[in-house]
Structures are given as C-alpha cells and as structure tokens.
Coordinates of C-alpha atoms in Angstrom, one line a residue:
M1 CA 0.0 0.0 0.0
A2 CA 1.5 3.3 -1.1
R3 CA 1.0 6.7 0.5
I4 CA -0.4 9.1 -2.1
V5 CA -0.9 12.8 -1.8
V6 CA -3.3 14.6 -4.1
I7 CA -3.0 18.3 -4.6
G8 CA -6.4 19.9 -5.2
A9 CA -10.0 18.5 -5.1
G10 CA -11.1 19.1 -8.7
L11 CA -13.0 16.5 -10.6
G12 CA -9.9 15.0 -12.3
A13 CA -8.0 14.9 -9.0
M14 CA -10.9 13.2 -7.2
A15 CA -11.4 10.7 -10.0
A16 CA -7.8 9.7 -9.6
A17 CA -8.1 9.6 -5.8
A18 CA -11.1 7.3 -5.8
R19 CA -9.5 4.9 -8.2
L20 CA -6.3 4.8 -6.3
A21 CA -8.1 4.2 -3.0
V22 CA -9.9 1.2 -4.5
A23 CA -6.6 -0.2 -5.6
G24 CA -5.6 -0.3 -2.0
H25 CA -3.5 2.9 -1.6
R26 CA -3.8 5.4 1.3
V27 CA -4.9 8.6 -0.3
A28 CA -5.0 12.1 1.2
V29 CA -6.3 15.2 -0.8
Y30 CA -5.1 18.7 0.2
E31 CA -7.3 21.5 -1.2
R32 CA -6.4 25.2 -0.9
T33 CA -10.0 26.4 -0.8
A34 CA -12.8 25.5 1.6
T35 CA -14.6 23.1 -0.7
Y36 CA -14.2 20.5 -3.5
G37 CA -15.1 20.5 -7.2
G38 CA -12.6 23.0 -8.6
A39 CA -14.3 24.7 -11.6
V40 CA -17.6 22.9 -10.9
G41 CA -18.9 25.5 -8.5
R42 CA -22.3 26.7 -7.2
Y43 CA -23.7 30.2 -6.4
E44 CA -26.8 30.4 -4.2
R45 CA -28.9 33.3 -3.1
E46 CA -32.5 33.8 -2.0
G47 CA -33.6 30.3 -3.1
F48 CA -31.9 30.6 -6.5
A49 CA -28.9 28.3 -7.4
F50 CA -26.6 28.5 -10.4
D51 CA -23.7 26.3 -11.8
T52 CA -20.7 28.6 -12.0
G53 CA -18.7 26.2 -14.2
P54 CA -19.9 23.7 -16.8
G55 CA -23.6 23.4 -17.2
L56 CA -23.9 20.2 -19.3
L57 CA -22.1 16.9 -19.3
H58 CA -20.7 15.3 -22.5
L59 CA -19.4 11.7 -22.7
P60 CA -21.1 10.6 -19.5
A61 CA -19.5 7.1 -20.1
V62 CA -16.4 8.5 -18.4
Y63 CA -18.2 8.9 -15.1
R64 CA -20.2 5.8 -15.5
D65 CA -16.8 3.9 -15.7
L66 CA -15.6 5.7 -12.6
F67 CA -18.6 4.7 -10.6
V68 CA -18.5 1.1 -11.9
K69 CA -14.8 0.8 -11.0
T70 CA -15.0 2.3 -7.5
G71 CA -18.2 1.0 -5.9
K72 CA -21.5 -0.8 -6.1
E73 CA -23.7 2.2 -6.9
S74 CA -23.8 3.2 -10.5
L75 CA -23.6 6.8 -11.8
E76 CA -27.4 6.8 -12.4
Q77 CA -28.0 5.6 -8.8
S78 CA -25.9 8.6 -7.6
V79 CA -27.2 11.4 -9.8
T80 CA -30.2 11.9 -12.2
L81 CA -29.1 12.2 -15.8
T82 CA -31.4 13.6 -18.5
Q83 CA -30.6 14.0 -22.2
V84 CA -31.2 17.6 -23.3
D85 CA -33.5 18.0 -26.3
P86 CA -33.1 20.1 -28.3
A87 CA -29.4 19.9 -27.6
S88 CA -29.1 23.5 -28.5
R89 CA -31.1 26.4 -30.0
H90 CA -29.1 28.9 -32.1
V91 CA -30.0 32.5 -32.8
F92 CA -27.9 33.9 -35.7
S93 CA -27.0 37.5 -36.3
D94 CA -29.6 37.8 -39.1
G95 CA -32.3 36.6 -36.7
T96 CA -32.5 33.1 -38.1
R97 CA -33.2 30.4 -35.4
V98 CA -32.7 26.7 -35.5
D99 CA -33.2 23.9 -32.9
L100 CA -30.7 21.1 -33.2
P101 CA -31.8 17.7 -31.8
N102 CA -29.7 15.7 -29.3
A103 CA -27.5 13.0 -30.9
S104 CA -29.3 12.8 -34.2
R105 CA -27.3 13.5 -37.3
A106 CA -30.3 13.0 -39.6
G107 CA -32.4 15.3 -37.4
T108 CA -29.7 17.9 -37.4
V109 CA -29.4 17.8 -41.2
A110 CA -33.1 18.2 -41.5
A111 CA -33.3 21.1 -39.0
L112 CA -30.5 23.0 -40.8
D113 CA -32.1 22.5 -44.2
A114 CA -35.4 23.8 -42.9
A115 CA -34.0 26.8 -41.2
L116 CA -31.1 27.8 -43.4
G117 CA -32.2 26.5 -46.8
A118 CA -31.8 23.4 -48.9
G119 CA -28.2 22.1 -49.0
A120 CA -27.2 23.6 -45.6
G121 CA -27.8 20.3 -43.8
E122 CA -26.0 18.3 -46.4
R123 CA -22.9 20.5 -46.2
W124 CA -22.9 20.2 -42.4
G125 CA -23.4 16.4 -42.7
D126 CA -20.4 16.1 -45.1
F127 CA -18.4 18.2 -42.7
L128 CA -19.2 15.8 -39.8
T129 CA -18.1 12.9 -42.0
R130 CA -14.6 14.5 -42.3
A131 CA -14.7 15.4 -38.6
R132 CA -15.3 11.7 -37.8
E133 CA -12.1 10.9 -39.6
A134 CA -10.2 13.3 -37.3
W135 CA -12.0 11.8 -34.3
D136 CA -11.1 8.2 -35.4
R137 CA -7.4 9.2 -35.8
T138 CA -7.1 10.9 -32.5
R139 CA -9.5 9.3 -30.1
R140 CA -7.2 6.7 -28.7
P141 CA -4.0 8.8 -28.4
L142 CA -5.7 12.0 -27.3
L143 CA -8.3 10.6 -25.0
E144 CA -7.8 7.0 -23.9
E145 CA -4.0 6.5 -23.8
P146 CA -1.2 8.2 -21.9
Q147 CA 0.5 10.9 -23.9
P148 CA 3.3 9.2 -25.8
A149 CA 6.9 10.1 -24.9
D150 CA 7.2 11.6 -28.4
P151 CA 4.0 13.5 -29.1
A152 CA 5.3 14.7 -32.5
P153 CA 2.7 12.6 -34.4
L154 CA -0.1 14.4 -32.5
A155 CA 1.3 17.7 -33.8
R156 CA 0.3 16.8 -37.3
E157 CA -3.2 17.9 -38.6
P158 CA -5.6 14.9 -38.5
Y159 CA -8.4 16.7 -40.3
P160 CA -8.6 15.4 -43.9
A161 CA -7.7 17.8 -46.7
L162 CA -10.6 18.9 -48.8
K163 CA -10.4 17.6 -52.4
A164 CA -10.5 20.3 -55.0
G165 CA -10.3 18.9 -58.5
L166 CA -7.4 16.5 -58.7
L167 CA -5.7 18.1 -55.7
R168 CA -6.2 18.0 -52.0
R169 CA -6.2 21.4 -50.4
P170 CA -4.9 21.4 -46.8
T171 CA -7.1 23.2 -44.2
T172 CA -5.1 24.5 -41.3
T173 CA -7.6 26.4 -39.1
L174 CA -11.2 25.9 -38.1
A175 CA -12.2 29.3 -39.7
Q176 CA -10.9 28.0 -43.0
V177 CA -13.1 24.9 -42.6
G178 CA -16.1 27.2 -42.2
A179 CA -15.3 29.4 -45.1
R180 CA -14.2 26.7 -47.6
E181 CA -16.5 23.8 -46.7
L182 CA -19.7 25.2 -45.1
R183 CA -20.0 28.3 -47.3
D184 CA -22.7 29.9 -45.2
P185 CA -21.9 32.5 -42.6
R186 CA -24.5 31.0 -40.3
L187 CA -23.0 27.5 -40.6
A188 CA -19.6 29.0 -40.0
A189 CA -20.9 30.7 -36.9
L190 CA -22.4 27.4 -35.7
L191 CA -19.0 25.8 -36.1
D192 CA -17.2 28.7 -34.5
A193 CA -19.5 28.5 -31.4
Y194 CA -18.3 25.0 -30.6
A195 CA -14.7 26.1 -30.5
E196 CA -15.4 29.2 -28.6
S197 CA -17.4 27.3 -25.9
Y198 CA -14.2 25.4 -25.2
G199 CA -12.1 28.6 -25.2
F200 CA -10.6 28.3 -28.7
D201 CA -10.4 31.1 -31.2
P202 CA -11.6 29.7 -34.6
A203 CA -9.1 31.9 -36.4
T204 CA -6.2 30.2 -34.8
A205 CA -7.7 26.8 -33.6
P206 CA -6.6 23.9 -35.8
A207 CA -9.0 22.2 -38.2
A208 CA -8.8 19.3 -35.7
A209 CA -11.2 21.3 -33.5
A210 CA -13.9 19.8 -35.8
V211 CA -13.9 16.9 -33.3
L212 CA -15.7 19.1 -30.8
P213 CA -19.0 19.4 -32.6
Y214 CA -18.7 15.8 -33.8
M215 CA -18.3 14.7 -30.2
E216 CA -21.3 16.6 -28.9
Q217 CA -23.6 15.8 -31.8
T218 CA -22.7 12.1 -31.8
F219 CA -22.7 11.3 -28.1
G220 CA -25.2 13.9 -26.9
S221 CA -25.5 16.4 -24.1
W222 CA -26.7 15.5 -20.7
Y223 CA -28.0 17.5 -17.7
V224 CA -27.4 16.4 -14.1
G225 CA -30.4 17.0 -11.8
G226 CA -29.7 19.7 -9.3
G227 CA -27.0 21.1 -11.6
L228 CA -23.5 19.9 -12.4
R229 CA -22.5 20.6 -8.8
A230 CA -24.5 17.5 -7.9
L231 CA -21.9 15.5 -9.9
A232 CA -19.1 17.0 -7.9
D233 CA -21.0 16.1 -4.7
A234 CA -21.4 12.5 -5.9
V235 CA -17.7 12.0 -6.8
Y236 CA -16.7 13.5 -3.4
E237 CA -19.0 11.1 -1.6
R238 CA -17.6 8.2 -3.6
C239 CA -14.1 9.2 -2.5
R240 CA -15.2 9.5 1.1
K241 CA -16.7 6.0 0.9
R242 CA -13.4 4.7 -0.4
R243 CA -11.7 6.3 2.7
V244 CA -10.0 9.1 0.9
E245 CA -9.0 11.7 3.4
F246 CA -9.7 15.4 2.6
V247 CA -8.0 18.4 4.2
F248 CA -9.5 21.8 3.1
E249 CA -7.9 25.2 3.4
A250 CA -4.5 23.5 3.1
P251 CA -2.5 25.1 0.3
V252 CA 0.5 23.1 -0.9
E253 CA 3.6 25.4 -1.2
E254 CA 6.2 22.8 -2.4
V255 CA 6.5 19.4 -3.8
L256 CA 9.3 17.6 -1.9
E257 CA 12.1 16.0 -3.9
K258 CA 14.3 13.2 -2.5
D259 CA 16.8 11.1 -4.3
G260 CA 15.5 12.5 -7.6
R261 CA 11.8 11.8 -7.2
A262 CA 8.7 13.3 -5.6
A263 CA 8.6 12.4 -1.9
G264 CA 5.7 14.4 -0.5
V265 CA 4.6 18.0 -0.1
V266 CA 5.1 21.0 2.2
L267 CA 1.9 22.8 3.3
A268 CA 1.4 26.4 4.0
G269 CA 2.8 26.9 7.5
G270 CA 5.6 24.4 7.0
E271 CA 4.0 21.1 7.7
T272 CA 5.6 18.2 5.7
V273 CA 3.5 15.3 4.4
E274 CA 5.6 12.4 3.1
A275 CA 4.3 10.3 0.2
D276 CA 5.4 7.6 -2.3
H277 CA 3.6 9.4 -5.1
V278 CA 2.2 12.9 -5.6
V279 CA -0.8 13.6 -7.9
S280 CA -1.3 17.3 -8.7
G281 CA -4.7 18.5 -9.9
A282 CA -3.7 22.1 -9.7
P283 CA -3.3 24.2 -12.9
V284 CA 0.1 23.2 -14.4
P285 CA 1.1 26.8 -15.2
A286 CA 0.4 27.9 -11.6
L287 CA 2.6 25.1 -10.3
Y288 CA 5.5 26.5 -12.4
R289 CA 4.7 30.1 -11.7
D290 CA 4.6 29.7 -8.0
Q291 CA 7.6 27.3 -8.1
V292 CA 5.6 24.6 -6.3
V293 CA 7.7 22.2 -8.3
G294 CA 11.4 22.6 -8.9
W295 CA 11.7 24.0 -12.4
E296 CA 13.1 27.5 -11.9
R297 CA 13.4 28.7 -15.5
Q298 CA 10.6 28.8 -18.0
D299 CA 12.7 27.0 -20.5
D300 CA 12.8 24.0 -18.2
W301 CA 9.0 23.7 -17.9
P302 CA 7.4 20.7 -19.7
P303 CA 5.2 21.8 -22.5
H304 CA 1.5 22.5 -21.8
Q305 CA -1.5 24.1 -23.5
E306 CA -1.5 27.9 -23.4
A307 CA -5.2 28.6 -23.0
G308 CA -5.3 32.4 -23.1
T309 CA -9.0 32.6 -22.5
S310 CA -11.3 32.7 -19.5
R311 CA -15.1 33.0 -18.9
V312 CA -17.5 35.6 -17.6
T313 CA -20.7 34.2 -16.1
V314 CA -23.8 36.2 -15.3
C315 CA -26.3 34.6 -12.9
L316 CA -29.8 36.0 -13.5
A317 CA -32.7 35.7 -11.0
L318 CA -36.0 36.1 -12.8
R319 CA -39.6 36.5 -11.7
G320 CA -42.1 34.6 -13.8
A321 CA -42.3 31.0 -14.8
R322 CA -40.1 29.5 -17.6
E323 CA -42.2 29.2 -20.7
A324 CA -43.0 25.7 -22.0
A325 CA -41.2 26.3 -25.4
A326 CA -37.9 27.3 -23.7
A327 CA -34.7 25.5 -24.7
H328 CA -32.3 24.3 -22.1
R329 CA -29.4 25.8 -24.0
T330 CA -29.5 28.7 -26.5
V331 CA -26.4 30.1 -28.2
V332 CA -26.9 33.7 -29.3
H333 CA -24.3 34.5 -31.9
A334 CA -22.4 37.7 -31.9
A335 CA -24.0 40.7 -33.6
D336 CA -24.0 44.5 -33.4
G337 CA -21.3 44.6 -30.7
R338 CA -22.8 41.9 -28.6
P339 CA -20.6 38.9 -27.8
T340 CA -21.6 35.3 -28.5
V341 CA -23.3 34.0 -25.3
T342 CA -24.6 30.7 -24.1
V343 CA -27.8 30.9 -22.2
L344 CA -28.7 28.0 -19.9
R345 CA -32.3 27.6 -18.7
P346 CA -32.6 24.3 -16.9
D347 CA -36.2 23.3 -16.0
D348 CA -35.1 22.2 -12.5
P349 CA -37.1 23.0 -9.3
A350 CA -33.9 22.5 -7.3
L351 CA -32.5 25.8 -8.8
R352 CA -35.4 28.2 -8.1
P353 CA -37.5 29.3 -5.1
D354 CA -40.8 28.1 -6.7
G355 CA -42.5 27.7 -10.0
E356 CA -43.0 31.4 -10.4
H357 CA -39.3 32.1 -10.7
E358 CA -36.4 31.0 -13.0
A359 CA -32.7 30.8 -12.6
V360 CA -30.8 31.6 -15.8
T361 CA -27.0 31.4 -16.4
V362 CA -25.3 33.4 -19.2
T363 CA -21.7 32.7 -20.2
A364 CA -19.2 34.2 -22.6
T365 CA -15.6 33.2 -23.5
V366 CA -13.3 36.2 -23.1
D367 CA -9.7 37.1 -23.8
G368 CA -7.4 39.7 -22.2
S369 CA -9.0 42.6 -24.1
S370 CA -12.7 41.7 -23.4
G371 CA -12.9 43.5 -20.1
A372 CA -11.3 46.8 -21.2
E373 CA -14.7 48.6 -20.7
G374 CA -15.1 47.0 -17.2
W375 CA -16.8 43.7 -16.5
D376 CA -20.1 45.2 -15.5
A377 CA -20.4 46.9 -18.9
F378 CA -19.4 43.7 -20.6
A379 CA -22.1 41.9 -18.6
D380 CA -24.6 44.5 -19.8
R381 CA -24.0 43.4 -23.3
M382 CA -24.2 39.7 -22.4
V383 CA -27.6 40.3 -20.8
E384 CA -28.7 42.2 -23.8
A385 CA -27.8 39.3 -26.0
A386 CA -29.5 36.9 -23.6
G387 CA -32.7 38.8 -24.1
L388 CA -33.0 37.2 -27.6
A389 CA -33.2 33.8 -25.8
V390 CA -35.4 34.8 -22.8
P391 CA -38.7 36.6 -23.6
G392 CA -39.2 39.7 -21.5
L393 CA -35.9 39.2 -19.7
A394 CA -35.4 42.9 -18.9
D395 CA -38.8 43.2 -17.2
R396 CA -38.4 39.9 -15.3
L397 CA -35.0 40.6 -13.9
L398 CA -34.8 40.7 -10.1
W399 CA -31.1 40.7 -9.7
R400 CA -27.9 39.5 -11.3
H401 CA -24.5 38.3 -10.1
V402 CA -21.4 38.7 -12.3
R403 CA -18.5 36.2 -12.1
T404 CA -15.3 37.5 -13.7
P405 CA -12.0 35.9 -14.6
E406 CA -10.6 36.9 -11.2
D407 CA -13.4 34.8 -9.6
V408 CA -12.3 31.9 -11.8
R409 CA -8.7 32.5 -10.6
R410 CA -9.8 32.5 -6.9
D411 CA -11.7 29.3 -7.2
T412 CA -9.4 27.3 -9.5
G413 CA -5.9 28.8 -9.2
S414 CA -5.9 30.2 -12.8
A415 CA -8.0 32.8 -14.5
E416 CA -7.6 30.9 -17.8
V417 CA -9.8 28.0 -18.6
P418 CA -8.1 25.1 -20.3
G419 CA -9.7 23.4 -23.4
P420 CA -9.5 19.8 -24.5
G421 CA -6.3 18.6 -26.1
L422 CA -6.3 19.0 -29.9
G423 CA -4.2 17.4 -32.5
G424 CA -2.5 19.6 -35.1
A425 CA -1.3 23.2 -34.6
G426 CA 2.2 22.0 -34.2
G427 CA 1.3 20.5 -30.8
R428 CA 0.7 23.8 -29.1
L429 CA -2.8 22.7 -27.9
L430 CA -1.6 19.5 -26.3
P431 CA -1.9 19.6 -22.5
A432 CA 0.9 18.6 -20.1
A433 CA 1.6 14.8 -20.0
N434 CA 0.2 13.0 -17.0
V435 CA 3.7 11.8 -16.1
S436 CA 5.9 14.8 -15.1
P437 CA 9.6 15.1 -15.6
L438 CA 10.0 14.5 -11.9
P439 CA 9.5 10.8 -11.2
G440 CA 6.7 10.1 -8.7
L441 CA 4.8 13.4 -9.7
Y442 CA 1.8 13.0 -11.9
F443 CA -0.7 15.6 -13.4
A444 CA -4.4 15.1 -13.3
G445 CA -7.3 17.5 -14.2
G446 CA -8.1 19.9 -17.0
W447 CA -4.5 21.2 -17.4
S448 CA -3.2 17.7 -18.0
H449 CA -3.7 15.2 -20.8
P450 CA -6.3 14.8 -22.2
G451 CA -7.3 18.4 -21.3
G452 CA -10.2 20.6 -20.1
G453 CA -13.9 19.8 -19.8
L454 CA -15.6 17.4 -17.4
A455 CA -15.2 14.3 -19.5
H456 CA -11.5 15.0 -20.2
A457 CA -10.8 15.7 -16.6
G458 CA -12.3 12.4 -15.6
M459 CA -10.2 10.6 -18.2
S460 CA -7.1 12.3 -16.8
G461 CA -7.9 10.8 -13.4
A462 CA -8.3 7.3 -14.9
L463 CA -5.0 7.6 -16.8
V464 CA -3.0 8.8 -13.7
A465 CA -4.5 5.9 -11.6
G466 CA -3.6 3.4 -14.3
L467 CA 0.0 4.8 -14.5
I468 CA 0.5 4.5 -10.8
V469 CA -1.1 1.1 -10.4
E470 CA 0.2 -0.6 -13.5
G471 CA 3.3 1.4 -14.2
T472 CA 5.0 1.4 -17.6
D473 CA 2.8 -1.5 -18.6
F474 CA -0.3 0.7 -18.6
R475 CA -1.6 1.2 -22.2
G476 CA -4.8 3.2 -21.5
S477 CA -8.5 2.8 -21.0
Q478 CA -10.2 -0.2 -22.6

C-alpha cells in the first residue's frame, strides 16, 4: 500500500483519488479552498442556485466507468441524468433560429435544411463525416491512452484535406473549414461557437477542432439533476466511501524531492507530508509560476497548453415561470457589438425558489481585451444578447451576479480555462503529459492530458491511476 498525496480536489483529481483508493492505496487530498469541485462550483442566493462552471455533461460514459470501477452504486444511482432535447437552440446574427436535436445526425441535417435553406444540412453532414475521420485518428492517443513520450505525431493535422479537382487542399484552421466547406456565414458561426465554448479562437484553432461538434452531436448532451455541482457532490461522496482523506484550506507550497523523485509536499505553515507518489490536480502553469515544483526557468517547464481565454458568467434571478417552449441551452451568436453568449435555462425545481421564478445562467468566453470597458459593462452586453433567448428578460430581472476571470482564478488557481487537447497546430494545444519530468509526480485535471472539460478531466484521473497502479505496462483505458 502506497501513500499518495493529491493536490487539489477538482473532478480529475478526485477521480484519480477514488480509483487509487480502490486499488488499496492510502490517499489524502489537500485542497487550498474550503470546498471540493474546482471549476464545478455553485452560487446560491435567496432560493436561487446556479452552476458557475460547466452546465452540461458530455461523454457521461467517463463517469459511468468511474462509478462502476469504484463501488456498487452506478452513476445513475448517484445522480439523475437527462438528455437535453433540443441539444441547443441557435440564434444567428440575421435573426434566423434553429433547434438542433440531441445526438441525431439526420435530425440535425433536416433542421438545418429547414432553417437555413436546402443544402445547408448536407454541407454540415459532409463536414461531420470529415470530422469523424479526425476523431477516429485521435480518439485513442488524445483521450484514452497516456500521452506518448514523443508527441510529435499528434502535432500533425488529423483533419482530412478537402479535395479540389485533382488536388487535395490542406485546411489548417477551423475558420478555413467554415469558409471553404460550409459556405454559409450561419453554418460557419455554428462551427465557431463549438470552438469558442471550449475557449478556442476559430481563427487560430486547428481544423482538428472539428472533433468538438462531432463529439457533442454524436454522443449527446446531458443534464445532471440539481445542476452539475451534484456530480461533484457524488464524486466527493464516492471518495469518502473509499476512505479518501480530505483536508481543506490547506495550500501546498512545495513538492518535496528526495533522491531524484517526488517524496511528499510542504503545506502552508511548514507542515511536511511524506508520500510515495504525488498527484497534482492544480493548474500546471500555476505550479510552475509559484515554483511549487522545482523548475526554476521557464525553458525548463514541460510543454503544456496555453489557453489564453477565460469566462464571464452572469447569474440571473428572474420573476415569472419558464415558458413551455424554452430551450435548455441557447447560443446567441455575436452581432451589433454583442458577444456570443450561451444561455442555460434548466427546468429544474432545485434551482429556483418556486414555479413562479427562474434561474438563468449566461456565459461568454473572453480574452485579455474583453474587459477593457469593465466587466459590469461587458455583462450588460451579455444580458442584452440573452434577451434574444429569454422573452421579457429585462422586465423579469430581479437581480444579477457577475463572475469575472478573477473569480475563476480565486476558485481554481488560474483565470484561464483550459480546453480539451487537440491534434495539429504543431502540438501547441496539447496539455501537459500525466507523467511529469520528476519521477513520482503526476498531473491530473483539466490542465493535463487529455485536457479541459468534465469528461476529459475524468479521463485524466483514470490515466493517472492506471500509470501509478500498472506502471509502464499501462496502455490506457479499454
């Protein structure tokens, strides 16, 4: 039985902790804040409740596997999962609206044809066929296996080149995919929104980002009853049942090194905790920035994804009942100075005081220049855009709560929000490998392979547990 210290109580770190505890190891989690969940947070006020991180779950099989492997109760026995249908409603800059069904390619093609004109659905369907090629080429190495020692093959673009006459014309960015292959600004905006929701700029994101809409439209979008925070609650309780120890408000200031390998951690205040292995769920850039690990020069840092984007979230408390025709998720695309926003309107009694009120969450991806006017002014424009998704929003508004990138930093350790690892782009969007250059130190969570997002974070926990339990023989999830 090994002693294992886990830094941070995010979803990826807790997924690793539960699996390692089941394998017979003694696991202790040290979290710098007063609660667990990392980016999967909750804001509550006056009977209203809001998810402050992800609002939907994709690839729930990741957490089904976690619960099967760590106890008798399944995921569905621990939380209530519901497929969202329509998966999303889109409001384009010209006023066109379309509802896309959940996990139905034929339904999506038909909906796009009906809303955008004949041929639009066919072009989107052909695009998804090419996106599947990229998915098939990268699914195992980017999601299910440890990152290879030489990730150079993953740096090559997996999205197939579009045939033009007798030649194949390479496509290097997602924006080029939209312009060359979709040939409709609304379809291009639809494609862009998938990348932007994960924090990627379509103008610079590789064509391989096509796997993001493919993943969502193929495997579906799911809501967790009570909000996504309920999933964090369930994973935390599973850890507790497996006798994982949690210590909150216990920042880790240093990873101890002895005989060339990780040997424990030093907590704020000087307490030393010895360990045979250390698993860090903290943001990898923050570990280096704060010199928690012993790489003093930036040139010495192992490569990791440079996210560059964060999120602003506006929680809206509304009077009046949610109308029957409301969509759970609406994407209002940018127009007239308004940013692209995602509006979440879950029909969940657990999130509102009563049936005559509604809790609505509005999010936007932002970069360093977005808040130049001040976050309150930016939130004004977000709420204006949300009004296209929520009838009578301005008259129904009781109050709002704005969460800025600094709030993200406070809760997670980094203002930036990592995206899933992507192939192509010369490897610049690959997360840090799970195995660090310091033997005995492993990385789990959104900043490590396979990257950000709830499903990817859960996969990182499975990969780290496999590497510790099976060592170099571990070849990935089956």
